[in-house]
Short mmCIF file of C-alpha atoms in Angstrom, two decimals:
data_model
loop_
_atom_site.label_atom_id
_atom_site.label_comp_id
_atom_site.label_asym_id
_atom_site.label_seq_id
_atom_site.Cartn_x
_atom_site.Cartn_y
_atom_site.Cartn_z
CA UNK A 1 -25.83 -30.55 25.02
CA UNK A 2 -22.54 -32.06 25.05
CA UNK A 3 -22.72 -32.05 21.08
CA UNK A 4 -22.97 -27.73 21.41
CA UNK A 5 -20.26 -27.81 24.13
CA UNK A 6 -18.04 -29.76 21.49
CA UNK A 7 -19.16 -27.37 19.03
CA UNK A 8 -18.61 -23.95 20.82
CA UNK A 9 -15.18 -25.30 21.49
CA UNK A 10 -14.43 -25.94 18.14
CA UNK A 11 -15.62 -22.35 17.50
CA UNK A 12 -13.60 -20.86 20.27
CA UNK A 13 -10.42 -22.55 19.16
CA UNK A 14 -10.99 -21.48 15.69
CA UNK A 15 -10.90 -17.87 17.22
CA UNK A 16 -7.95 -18.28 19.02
CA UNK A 17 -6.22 -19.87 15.76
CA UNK A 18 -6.95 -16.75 13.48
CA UNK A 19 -6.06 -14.43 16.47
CA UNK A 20 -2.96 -15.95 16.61
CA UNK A 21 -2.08 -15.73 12.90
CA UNK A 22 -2.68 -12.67 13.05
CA UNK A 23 -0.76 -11.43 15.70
CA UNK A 24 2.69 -13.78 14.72
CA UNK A 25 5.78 -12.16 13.00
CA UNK A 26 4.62 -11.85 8.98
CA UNK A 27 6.72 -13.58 6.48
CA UNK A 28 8.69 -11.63 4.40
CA UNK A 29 6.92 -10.95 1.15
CA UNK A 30 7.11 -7.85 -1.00
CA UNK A 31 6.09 -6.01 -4.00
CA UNK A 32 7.77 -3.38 -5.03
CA UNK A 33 6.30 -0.83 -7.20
CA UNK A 34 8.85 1.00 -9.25
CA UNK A 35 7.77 3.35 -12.04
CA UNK A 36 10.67 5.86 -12.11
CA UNK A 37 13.27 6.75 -14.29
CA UNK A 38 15.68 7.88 -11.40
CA UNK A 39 18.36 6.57 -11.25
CA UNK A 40 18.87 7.04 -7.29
CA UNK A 41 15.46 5.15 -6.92
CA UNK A 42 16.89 2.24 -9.00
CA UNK A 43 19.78 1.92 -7.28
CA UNK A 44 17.84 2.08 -3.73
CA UNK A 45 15.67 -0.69 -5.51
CA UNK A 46 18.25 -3.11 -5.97
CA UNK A 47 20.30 -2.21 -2.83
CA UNK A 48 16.90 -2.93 -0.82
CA UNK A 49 16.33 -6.40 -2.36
CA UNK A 50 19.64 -7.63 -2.15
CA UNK A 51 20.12 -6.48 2.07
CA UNK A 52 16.53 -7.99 2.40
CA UNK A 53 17.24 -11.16 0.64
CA UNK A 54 20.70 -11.45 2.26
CA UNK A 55 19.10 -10.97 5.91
CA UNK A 56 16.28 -13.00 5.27
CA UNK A 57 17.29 -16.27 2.92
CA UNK A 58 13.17 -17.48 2.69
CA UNK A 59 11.92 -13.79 1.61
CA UNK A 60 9.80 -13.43 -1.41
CA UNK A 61 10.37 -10.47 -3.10
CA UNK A 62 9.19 -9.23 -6.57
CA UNK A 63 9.95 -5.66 -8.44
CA UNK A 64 7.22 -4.55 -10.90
CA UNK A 65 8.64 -2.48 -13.30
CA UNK A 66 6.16 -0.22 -15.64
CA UNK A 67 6.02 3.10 -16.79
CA UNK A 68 9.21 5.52 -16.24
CA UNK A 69 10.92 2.52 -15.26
CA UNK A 70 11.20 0.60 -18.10
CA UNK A 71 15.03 1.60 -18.89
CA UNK A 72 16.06 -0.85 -15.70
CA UNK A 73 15.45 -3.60 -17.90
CA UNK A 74 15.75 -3.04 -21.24
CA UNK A 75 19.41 -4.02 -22.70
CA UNK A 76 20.45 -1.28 -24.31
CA UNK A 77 19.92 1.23 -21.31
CA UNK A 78 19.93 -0.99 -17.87
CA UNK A 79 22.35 0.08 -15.68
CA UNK A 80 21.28 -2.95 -13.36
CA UNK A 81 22.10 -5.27 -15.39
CA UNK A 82 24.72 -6.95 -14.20
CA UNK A 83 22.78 -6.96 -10.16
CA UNK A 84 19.67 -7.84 -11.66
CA UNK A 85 20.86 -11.13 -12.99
CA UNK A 86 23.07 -12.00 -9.78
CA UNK A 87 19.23 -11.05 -7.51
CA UNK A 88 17.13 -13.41 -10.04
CA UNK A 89 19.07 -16.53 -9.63
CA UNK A 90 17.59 -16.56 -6.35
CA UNK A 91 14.40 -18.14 -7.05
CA UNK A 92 12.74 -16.51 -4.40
CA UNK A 93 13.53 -13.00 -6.44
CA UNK A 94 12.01 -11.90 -9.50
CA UNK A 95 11.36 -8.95 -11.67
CA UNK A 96 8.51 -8.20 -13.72
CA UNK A 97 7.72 -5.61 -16.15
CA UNK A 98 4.38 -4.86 -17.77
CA UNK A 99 3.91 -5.58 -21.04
CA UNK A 100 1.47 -2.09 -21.68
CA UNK A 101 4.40 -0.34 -20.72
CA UNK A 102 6.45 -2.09 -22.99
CA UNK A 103 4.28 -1.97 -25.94
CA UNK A 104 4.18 2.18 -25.58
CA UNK A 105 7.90 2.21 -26.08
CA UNK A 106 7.67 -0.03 -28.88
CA UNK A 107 9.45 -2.75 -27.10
CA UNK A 108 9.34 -6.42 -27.19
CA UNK A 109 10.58 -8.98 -24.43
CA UNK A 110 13.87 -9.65 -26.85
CA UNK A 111 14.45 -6.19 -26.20
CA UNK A 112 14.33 -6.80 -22.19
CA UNK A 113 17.35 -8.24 -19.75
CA UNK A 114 16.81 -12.23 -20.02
CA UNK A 115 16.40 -12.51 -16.18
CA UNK A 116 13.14 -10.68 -16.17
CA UNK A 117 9.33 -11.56 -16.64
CA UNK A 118 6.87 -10.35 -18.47
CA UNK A 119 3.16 -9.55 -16.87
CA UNK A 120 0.27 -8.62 -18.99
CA UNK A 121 -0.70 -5.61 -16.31
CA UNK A 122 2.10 -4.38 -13.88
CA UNK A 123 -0.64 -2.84 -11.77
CA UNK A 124 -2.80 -5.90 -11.55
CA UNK A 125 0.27 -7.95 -10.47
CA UNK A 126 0.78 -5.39 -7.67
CA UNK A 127 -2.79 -5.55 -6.32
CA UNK A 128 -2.98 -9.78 -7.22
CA UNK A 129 0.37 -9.15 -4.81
CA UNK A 130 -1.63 -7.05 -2.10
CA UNK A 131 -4.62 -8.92 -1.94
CA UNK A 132 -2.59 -12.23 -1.50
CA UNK A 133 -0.96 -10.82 1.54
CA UNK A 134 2.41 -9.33 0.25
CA UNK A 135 3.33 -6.28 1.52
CA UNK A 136 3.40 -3.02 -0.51
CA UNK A 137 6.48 -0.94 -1.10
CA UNK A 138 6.39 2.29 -3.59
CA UNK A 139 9.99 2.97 -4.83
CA UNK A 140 10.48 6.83 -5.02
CA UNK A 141 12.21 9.63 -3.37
CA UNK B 1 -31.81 -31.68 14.37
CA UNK B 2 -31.97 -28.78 16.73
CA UNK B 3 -28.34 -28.96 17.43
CA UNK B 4 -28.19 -28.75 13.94
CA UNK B 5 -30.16 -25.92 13.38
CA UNK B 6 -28.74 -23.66 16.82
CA UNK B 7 -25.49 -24.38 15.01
CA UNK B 8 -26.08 -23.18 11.36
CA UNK B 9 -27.62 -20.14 13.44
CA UNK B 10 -24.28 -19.79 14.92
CA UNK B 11 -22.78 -19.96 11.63
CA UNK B 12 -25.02 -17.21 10.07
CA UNK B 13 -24.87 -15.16 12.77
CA UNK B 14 -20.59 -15.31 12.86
CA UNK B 15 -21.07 -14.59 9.00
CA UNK B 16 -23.20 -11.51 9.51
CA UNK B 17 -20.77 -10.55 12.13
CA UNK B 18 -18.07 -10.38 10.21
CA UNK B 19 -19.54 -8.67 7.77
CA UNK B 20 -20.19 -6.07 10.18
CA UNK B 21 -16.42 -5.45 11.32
CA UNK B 22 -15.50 -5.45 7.69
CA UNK B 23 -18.19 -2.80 6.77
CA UNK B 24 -17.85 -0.49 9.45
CA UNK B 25 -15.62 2.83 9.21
CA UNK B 26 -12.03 1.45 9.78
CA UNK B 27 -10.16 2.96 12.86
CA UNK B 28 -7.43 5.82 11.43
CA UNK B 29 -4.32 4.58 11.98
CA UNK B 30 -1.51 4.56 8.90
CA UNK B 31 2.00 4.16 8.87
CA UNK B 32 4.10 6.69 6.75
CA UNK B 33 6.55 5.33 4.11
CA UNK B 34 9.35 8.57 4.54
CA UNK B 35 12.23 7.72 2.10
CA UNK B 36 13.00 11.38 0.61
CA UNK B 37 15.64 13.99 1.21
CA UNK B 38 13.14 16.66 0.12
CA UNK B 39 12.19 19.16 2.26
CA UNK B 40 8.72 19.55 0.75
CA UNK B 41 7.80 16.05 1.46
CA UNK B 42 9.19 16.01 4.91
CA UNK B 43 7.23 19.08 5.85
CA UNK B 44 4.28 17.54 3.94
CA UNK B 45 4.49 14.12 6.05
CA UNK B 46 4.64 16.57 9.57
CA UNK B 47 1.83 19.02 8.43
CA UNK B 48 -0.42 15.76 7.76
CA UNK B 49 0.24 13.71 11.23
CA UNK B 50 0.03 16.89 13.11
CA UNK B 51 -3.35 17.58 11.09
CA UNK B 52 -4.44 13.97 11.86
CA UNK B 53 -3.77 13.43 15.12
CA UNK B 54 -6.05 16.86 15.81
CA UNK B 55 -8.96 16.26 14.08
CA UNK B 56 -8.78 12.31 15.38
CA UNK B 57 -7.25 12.24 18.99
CA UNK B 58 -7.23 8.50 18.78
CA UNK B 59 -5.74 8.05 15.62
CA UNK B 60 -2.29 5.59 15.38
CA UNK B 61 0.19 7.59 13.14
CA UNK B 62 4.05 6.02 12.34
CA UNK B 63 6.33 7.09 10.51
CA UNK B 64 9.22 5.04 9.12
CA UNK B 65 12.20 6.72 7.75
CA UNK B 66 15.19 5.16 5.83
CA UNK B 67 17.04 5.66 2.82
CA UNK B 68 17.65 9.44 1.85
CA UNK B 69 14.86 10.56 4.42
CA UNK B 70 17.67 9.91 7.09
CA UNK B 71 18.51 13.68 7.47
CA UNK B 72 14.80 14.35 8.63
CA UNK B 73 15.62 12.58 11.99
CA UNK B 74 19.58 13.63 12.79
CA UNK B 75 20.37 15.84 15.53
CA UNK B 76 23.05 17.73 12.80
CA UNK B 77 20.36 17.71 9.71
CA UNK B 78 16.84 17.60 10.76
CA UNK B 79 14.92 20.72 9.61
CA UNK B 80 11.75 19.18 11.72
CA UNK B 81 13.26 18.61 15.00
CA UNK B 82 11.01 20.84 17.20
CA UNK B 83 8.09 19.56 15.24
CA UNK B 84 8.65 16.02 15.73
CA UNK B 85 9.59 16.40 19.75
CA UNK B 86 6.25 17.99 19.85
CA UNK B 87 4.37 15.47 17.88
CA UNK B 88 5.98 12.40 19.89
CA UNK B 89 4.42 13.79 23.29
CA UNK B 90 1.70 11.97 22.17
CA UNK B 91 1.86 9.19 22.61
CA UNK B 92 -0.40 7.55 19.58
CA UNK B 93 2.81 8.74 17.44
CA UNK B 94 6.03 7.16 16.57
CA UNK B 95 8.84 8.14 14.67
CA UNK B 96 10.81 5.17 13.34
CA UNK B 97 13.98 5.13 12.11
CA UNK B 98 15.91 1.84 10.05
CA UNK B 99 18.79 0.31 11.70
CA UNK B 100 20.31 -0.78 7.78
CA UNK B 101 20.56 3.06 7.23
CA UNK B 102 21.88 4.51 10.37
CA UNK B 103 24.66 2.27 9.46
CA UNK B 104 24.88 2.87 6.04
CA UNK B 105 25.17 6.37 6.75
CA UNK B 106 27.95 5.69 9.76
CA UNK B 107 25.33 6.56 12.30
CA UNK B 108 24.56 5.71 15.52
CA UNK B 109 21.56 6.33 18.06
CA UNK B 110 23.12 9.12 19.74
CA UNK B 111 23.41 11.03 16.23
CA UNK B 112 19.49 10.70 16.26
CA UNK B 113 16.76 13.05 17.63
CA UNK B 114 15.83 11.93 20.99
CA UNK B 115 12.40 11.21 20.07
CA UNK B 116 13.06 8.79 17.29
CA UNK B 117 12.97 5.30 18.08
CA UNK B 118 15.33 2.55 15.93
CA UNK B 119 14.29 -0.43 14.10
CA UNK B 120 15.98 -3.39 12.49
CA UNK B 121 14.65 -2.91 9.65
CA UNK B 122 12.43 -0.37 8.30
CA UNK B 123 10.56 -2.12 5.08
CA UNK B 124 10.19 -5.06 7.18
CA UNK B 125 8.70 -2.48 9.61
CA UNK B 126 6.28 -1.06 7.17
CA UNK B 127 4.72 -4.71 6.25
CA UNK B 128 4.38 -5.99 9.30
CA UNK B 129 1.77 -3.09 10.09
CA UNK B 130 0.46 -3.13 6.82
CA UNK B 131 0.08 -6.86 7.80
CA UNK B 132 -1.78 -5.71 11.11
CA UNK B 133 -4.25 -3.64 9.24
CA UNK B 134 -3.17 -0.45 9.13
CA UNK B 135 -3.03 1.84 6.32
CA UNK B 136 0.18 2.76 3.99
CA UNK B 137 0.70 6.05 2.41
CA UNK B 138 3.98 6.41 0.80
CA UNK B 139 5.31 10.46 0.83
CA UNK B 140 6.44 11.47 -2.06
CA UNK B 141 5.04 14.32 -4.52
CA UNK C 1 -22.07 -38.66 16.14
CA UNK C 2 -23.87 -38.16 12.80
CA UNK C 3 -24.60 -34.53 13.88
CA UNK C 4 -20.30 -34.18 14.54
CA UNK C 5 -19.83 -35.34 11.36
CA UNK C 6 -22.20 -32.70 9.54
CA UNK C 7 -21.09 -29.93 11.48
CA UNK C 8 -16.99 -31.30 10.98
CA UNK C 9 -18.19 -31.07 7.72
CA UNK C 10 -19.76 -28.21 7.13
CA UNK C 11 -16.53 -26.37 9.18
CA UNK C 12 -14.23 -28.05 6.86
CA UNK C 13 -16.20 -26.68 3.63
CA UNK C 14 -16.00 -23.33 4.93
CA UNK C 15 -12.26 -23.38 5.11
CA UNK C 16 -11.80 -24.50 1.80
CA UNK C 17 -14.37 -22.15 0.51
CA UNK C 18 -12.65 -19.02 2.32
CA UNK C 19 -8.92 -20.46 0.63
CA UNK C 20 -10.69 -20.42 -2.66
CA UNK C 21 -11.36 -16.95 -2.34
CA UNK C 22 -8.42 -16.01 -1.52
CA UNK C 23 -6.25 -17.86 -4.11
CA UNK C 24 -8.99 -16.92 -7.06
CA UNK C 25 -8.46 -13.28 -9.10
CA UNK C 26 -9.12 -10.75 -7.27
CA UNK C 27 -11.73 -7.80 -8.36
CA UNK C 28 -10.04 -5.33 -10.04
CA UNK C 29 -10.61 -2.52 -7.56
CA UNK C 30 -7.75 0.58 -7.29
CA UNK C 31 -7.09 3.66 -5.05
CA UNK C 32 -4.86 5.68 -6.90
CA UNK C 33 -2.71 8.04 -4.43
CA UNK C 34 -1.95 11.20 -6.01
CA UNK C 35 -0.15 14.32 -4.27
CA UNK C 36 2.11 15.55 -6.80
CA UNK C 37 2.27 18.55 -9.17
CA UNK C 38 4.45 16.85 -11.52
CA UNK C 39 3.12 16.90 -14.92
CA UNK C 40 4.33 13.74 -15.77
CA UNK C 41 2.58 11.77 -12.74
CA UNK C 42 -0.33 13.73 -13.36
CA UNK C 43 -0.82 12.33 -17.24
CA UNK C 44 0.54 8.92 -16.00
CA UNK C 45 -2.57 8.61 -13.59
CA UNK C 46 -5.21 9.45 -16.03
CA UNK C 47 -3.55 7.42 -19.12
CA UNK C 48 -3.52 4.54 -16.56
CA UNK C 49 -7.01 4.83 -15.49
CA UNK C 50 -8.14 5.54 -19.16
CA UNK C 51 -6.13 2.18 -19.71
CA UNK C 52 -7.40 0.14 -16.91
CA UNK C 53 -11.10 0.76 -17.72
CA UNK C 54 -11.16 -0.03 -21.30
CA UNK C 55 -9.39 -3.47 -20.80
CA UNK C 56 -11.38 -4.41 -17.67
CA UNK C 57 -14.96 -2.90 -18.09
CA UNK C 58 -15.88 -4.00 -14.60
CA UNK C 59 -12.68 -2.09 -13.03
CA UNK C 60 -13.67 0.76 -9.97
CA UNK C 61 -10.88 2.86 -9.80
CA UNK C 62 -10.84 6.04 -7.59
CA UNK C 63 -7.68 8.35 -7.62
CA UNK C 64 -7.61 10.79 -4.53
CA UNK C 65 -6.06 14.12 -4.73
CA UNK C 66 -4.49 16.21 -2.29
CA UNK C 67 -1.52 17.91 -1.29
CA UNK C 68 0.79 19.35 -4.39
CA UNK C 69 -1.81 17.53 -7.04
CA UNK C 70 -4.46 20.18 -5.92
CA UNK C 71 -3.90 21.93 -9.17
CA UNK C 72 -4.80 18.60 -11.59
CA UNK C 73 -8.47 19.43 -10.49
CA UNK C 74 -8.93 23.11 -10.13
CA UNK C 75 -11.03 25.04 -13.05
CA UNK C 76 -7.97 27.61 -13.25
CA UNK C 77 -5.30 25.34 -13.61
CA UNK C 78 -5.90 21.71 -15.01
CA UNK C 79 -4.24 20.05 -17.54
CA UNK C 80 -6.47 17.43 -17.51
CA UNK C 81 -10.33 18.67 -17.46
CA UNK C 82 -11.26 16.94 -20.53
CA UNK C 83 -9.55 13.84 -20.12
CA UNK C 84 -11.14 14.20 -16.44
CA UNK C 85 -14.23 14.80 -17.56
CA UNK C 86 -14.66 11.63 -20.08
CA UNK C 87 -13.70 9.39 -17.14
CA UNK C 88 -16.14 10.41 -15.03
CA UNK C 89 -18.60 9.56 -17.75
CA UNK C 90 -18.23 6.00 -16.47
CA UNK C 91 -19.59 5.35 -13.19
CA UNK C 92 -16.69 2.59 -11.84
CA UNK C 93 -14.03 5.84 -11.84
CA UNK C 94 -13.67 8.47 -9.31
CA UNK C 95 -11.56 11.75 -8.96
CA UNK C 96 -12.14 12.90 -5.43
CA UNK C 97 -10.66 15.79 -3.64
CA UNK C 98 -9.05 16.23 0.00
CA UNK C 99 -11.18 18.98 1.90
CA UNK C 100 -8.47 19.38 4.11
CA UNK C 101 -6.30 20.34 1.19
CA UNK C 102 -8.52 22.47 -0.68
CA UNK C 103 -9.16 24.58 2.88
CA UNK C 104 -5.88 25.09 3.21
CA UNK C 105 -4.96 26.61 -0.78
CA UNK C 106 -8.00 28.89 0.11
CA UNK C 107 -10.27 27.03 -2.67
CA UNK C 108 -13.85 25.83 -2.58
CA UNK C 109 -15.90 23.39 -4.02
CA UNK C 110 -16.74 25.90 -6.98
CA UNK C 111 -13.13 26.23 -7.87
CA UNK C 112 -12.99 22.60 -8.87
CA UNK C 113 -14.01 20.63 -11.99
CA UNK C 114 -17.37 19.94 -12.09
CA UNK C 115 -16.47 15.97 -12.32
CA UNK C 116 -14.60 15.92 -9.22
CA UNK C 117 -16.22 14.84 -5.66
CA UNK C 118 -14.96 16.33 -2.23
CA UNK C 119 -14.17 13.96 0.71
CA UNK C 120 -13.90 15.23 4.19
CA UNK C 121 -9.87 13.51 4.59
CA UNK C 122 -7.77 12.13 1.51
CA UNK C 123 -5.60 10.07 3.53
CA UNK C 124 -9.01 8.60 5.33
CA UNK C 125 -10.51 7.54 2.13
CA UNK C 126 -7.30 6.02 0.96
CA UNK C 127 -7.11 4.21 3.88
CA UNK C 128 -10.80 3.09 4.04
CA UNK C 129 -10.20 2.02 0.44
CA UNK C 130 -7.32 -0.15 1.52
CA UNK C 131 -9.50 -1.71 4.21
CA UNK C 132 -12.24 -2.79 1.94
CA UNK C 133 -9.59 -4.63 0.04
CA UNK C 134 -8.81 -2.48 -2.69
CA UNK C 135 -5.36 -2.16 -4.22
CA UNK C 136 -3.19 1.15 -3.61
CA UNK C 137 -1.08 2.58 -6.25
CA UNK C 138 1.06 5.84 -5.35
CA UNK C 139 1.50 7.81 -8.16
CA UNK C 140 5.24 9.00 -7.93
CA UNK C 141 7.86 8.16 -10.78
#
């Protein structure tokens, strides 16, 4: 008997553990999902990411760039450029852009801004990013 | 090796239980991503929490506005005040407005609707529910 | 003592069996949220599905329409029956159609593409989806 007593404690605290995780203050982790060519949207983006990251120095934060999007990253037409560089030297920052989307526009990853990754599936990274706890932010307007 | 065995029934049992919880129909609550100056999608986002909250009395609706959706909530702007007042009697709805873009826009509390509330921040707003378990739904069309 | 020991055990395997199934890939499982009328969104959804499913055989994707898509799946107006209609061929992909929505364009289940399923509440399935664990993709560029 006092073996089960032990036991159902151990159970009971285990309870109250995951409660409590649950109910704490969620780190700061987000994916971004940005598919559009607007350039309102990829300013808002980039504004976003940089207050977040400024307010919050241990955020995680991650822009997945496909479809419409792909002109935020490519050299010849990024207007971001210049922010998207100064955002990925914070490690906890990065961009990633889906290589589907970049084989459609004939594009290879010389023909992308140096700071950013390439993903084999922009929309798998977003749900690998939602089932791993991140939170889920669609960038449109 | 009773213990043993009233324990792995313990086990099985807090297995199939959550199981259960997972499989049954979720309850309806969602929190609205509202970051658009359009008038089509604010009307859509009222028409659909109004539509909600009548066909499920219990449901938890929220709706977070920043960025350009900050017109949908000021006293001088908002095309939806009368529907919002009336939507906040109840009390299972919130309107939630982002603290980063009442200042952006050089605005304060009192240039707000009366039955908006303000938070620090509204993405982190948005992922800490998603966090809690309630759905997301961005507006946009 | 022994008995502690199993049952220490056997608690201890279960946590590092729940973190390995977290941390491994998850299921590629999507809820695609569509309310737009936008041609462009419209073609992106179905050339993503179309996409998704040929790489990863195993996919279940489900794209819910409501609001301004209502016209992507009506008999009088789609742009995309056919390509609708070869998706649905494969039993892992889903159109389904907000009741809700249809009621309220004065439609029935006889206007609609054959292919297409009717769901009491869009924003409840999406939701419900989202519960289960699949990922959520708004459609918006």
């Amino acid at each position: 008997m006092r073996v089960m007593k032990k036991i159902n404690l151990s159970i009971i605290l285990l309870f109250i553990a995951s409660s409590f995780l649950v109910a704490q203050r969620p780190d700061y982790k987000v994916v971004f999902d940005m598919s559009s060519r607007d350039s309102i949207s990829q300013q808002a983006v980039i504004r976003e990411v940089a207050l977040i990251a400024k307010e919050n120095p241990d955020a995680k934060l991650e822009v997945v760039i496909y479809g419409q999007a792909i002109n935020m990253v490519t050299k010849a037409q990024s207007k971001q450029a210049e922010a998207i560089k100064g955002l990925t030297d914070n490690k906890n920052i990065a961009f990633k852009v889906c290589a589907f989307t970049l084989k459609r526009n004939n594009l290879t990853e010389t023909d992308l801004l140096p700071a950013v990754q390439v993903v084999a599936d922009g929309i798998y990274e977003i749900i690998s990013k939602q089932h791993e706890g991140w939170g889920y932010i669609k960038v449109a307007h």
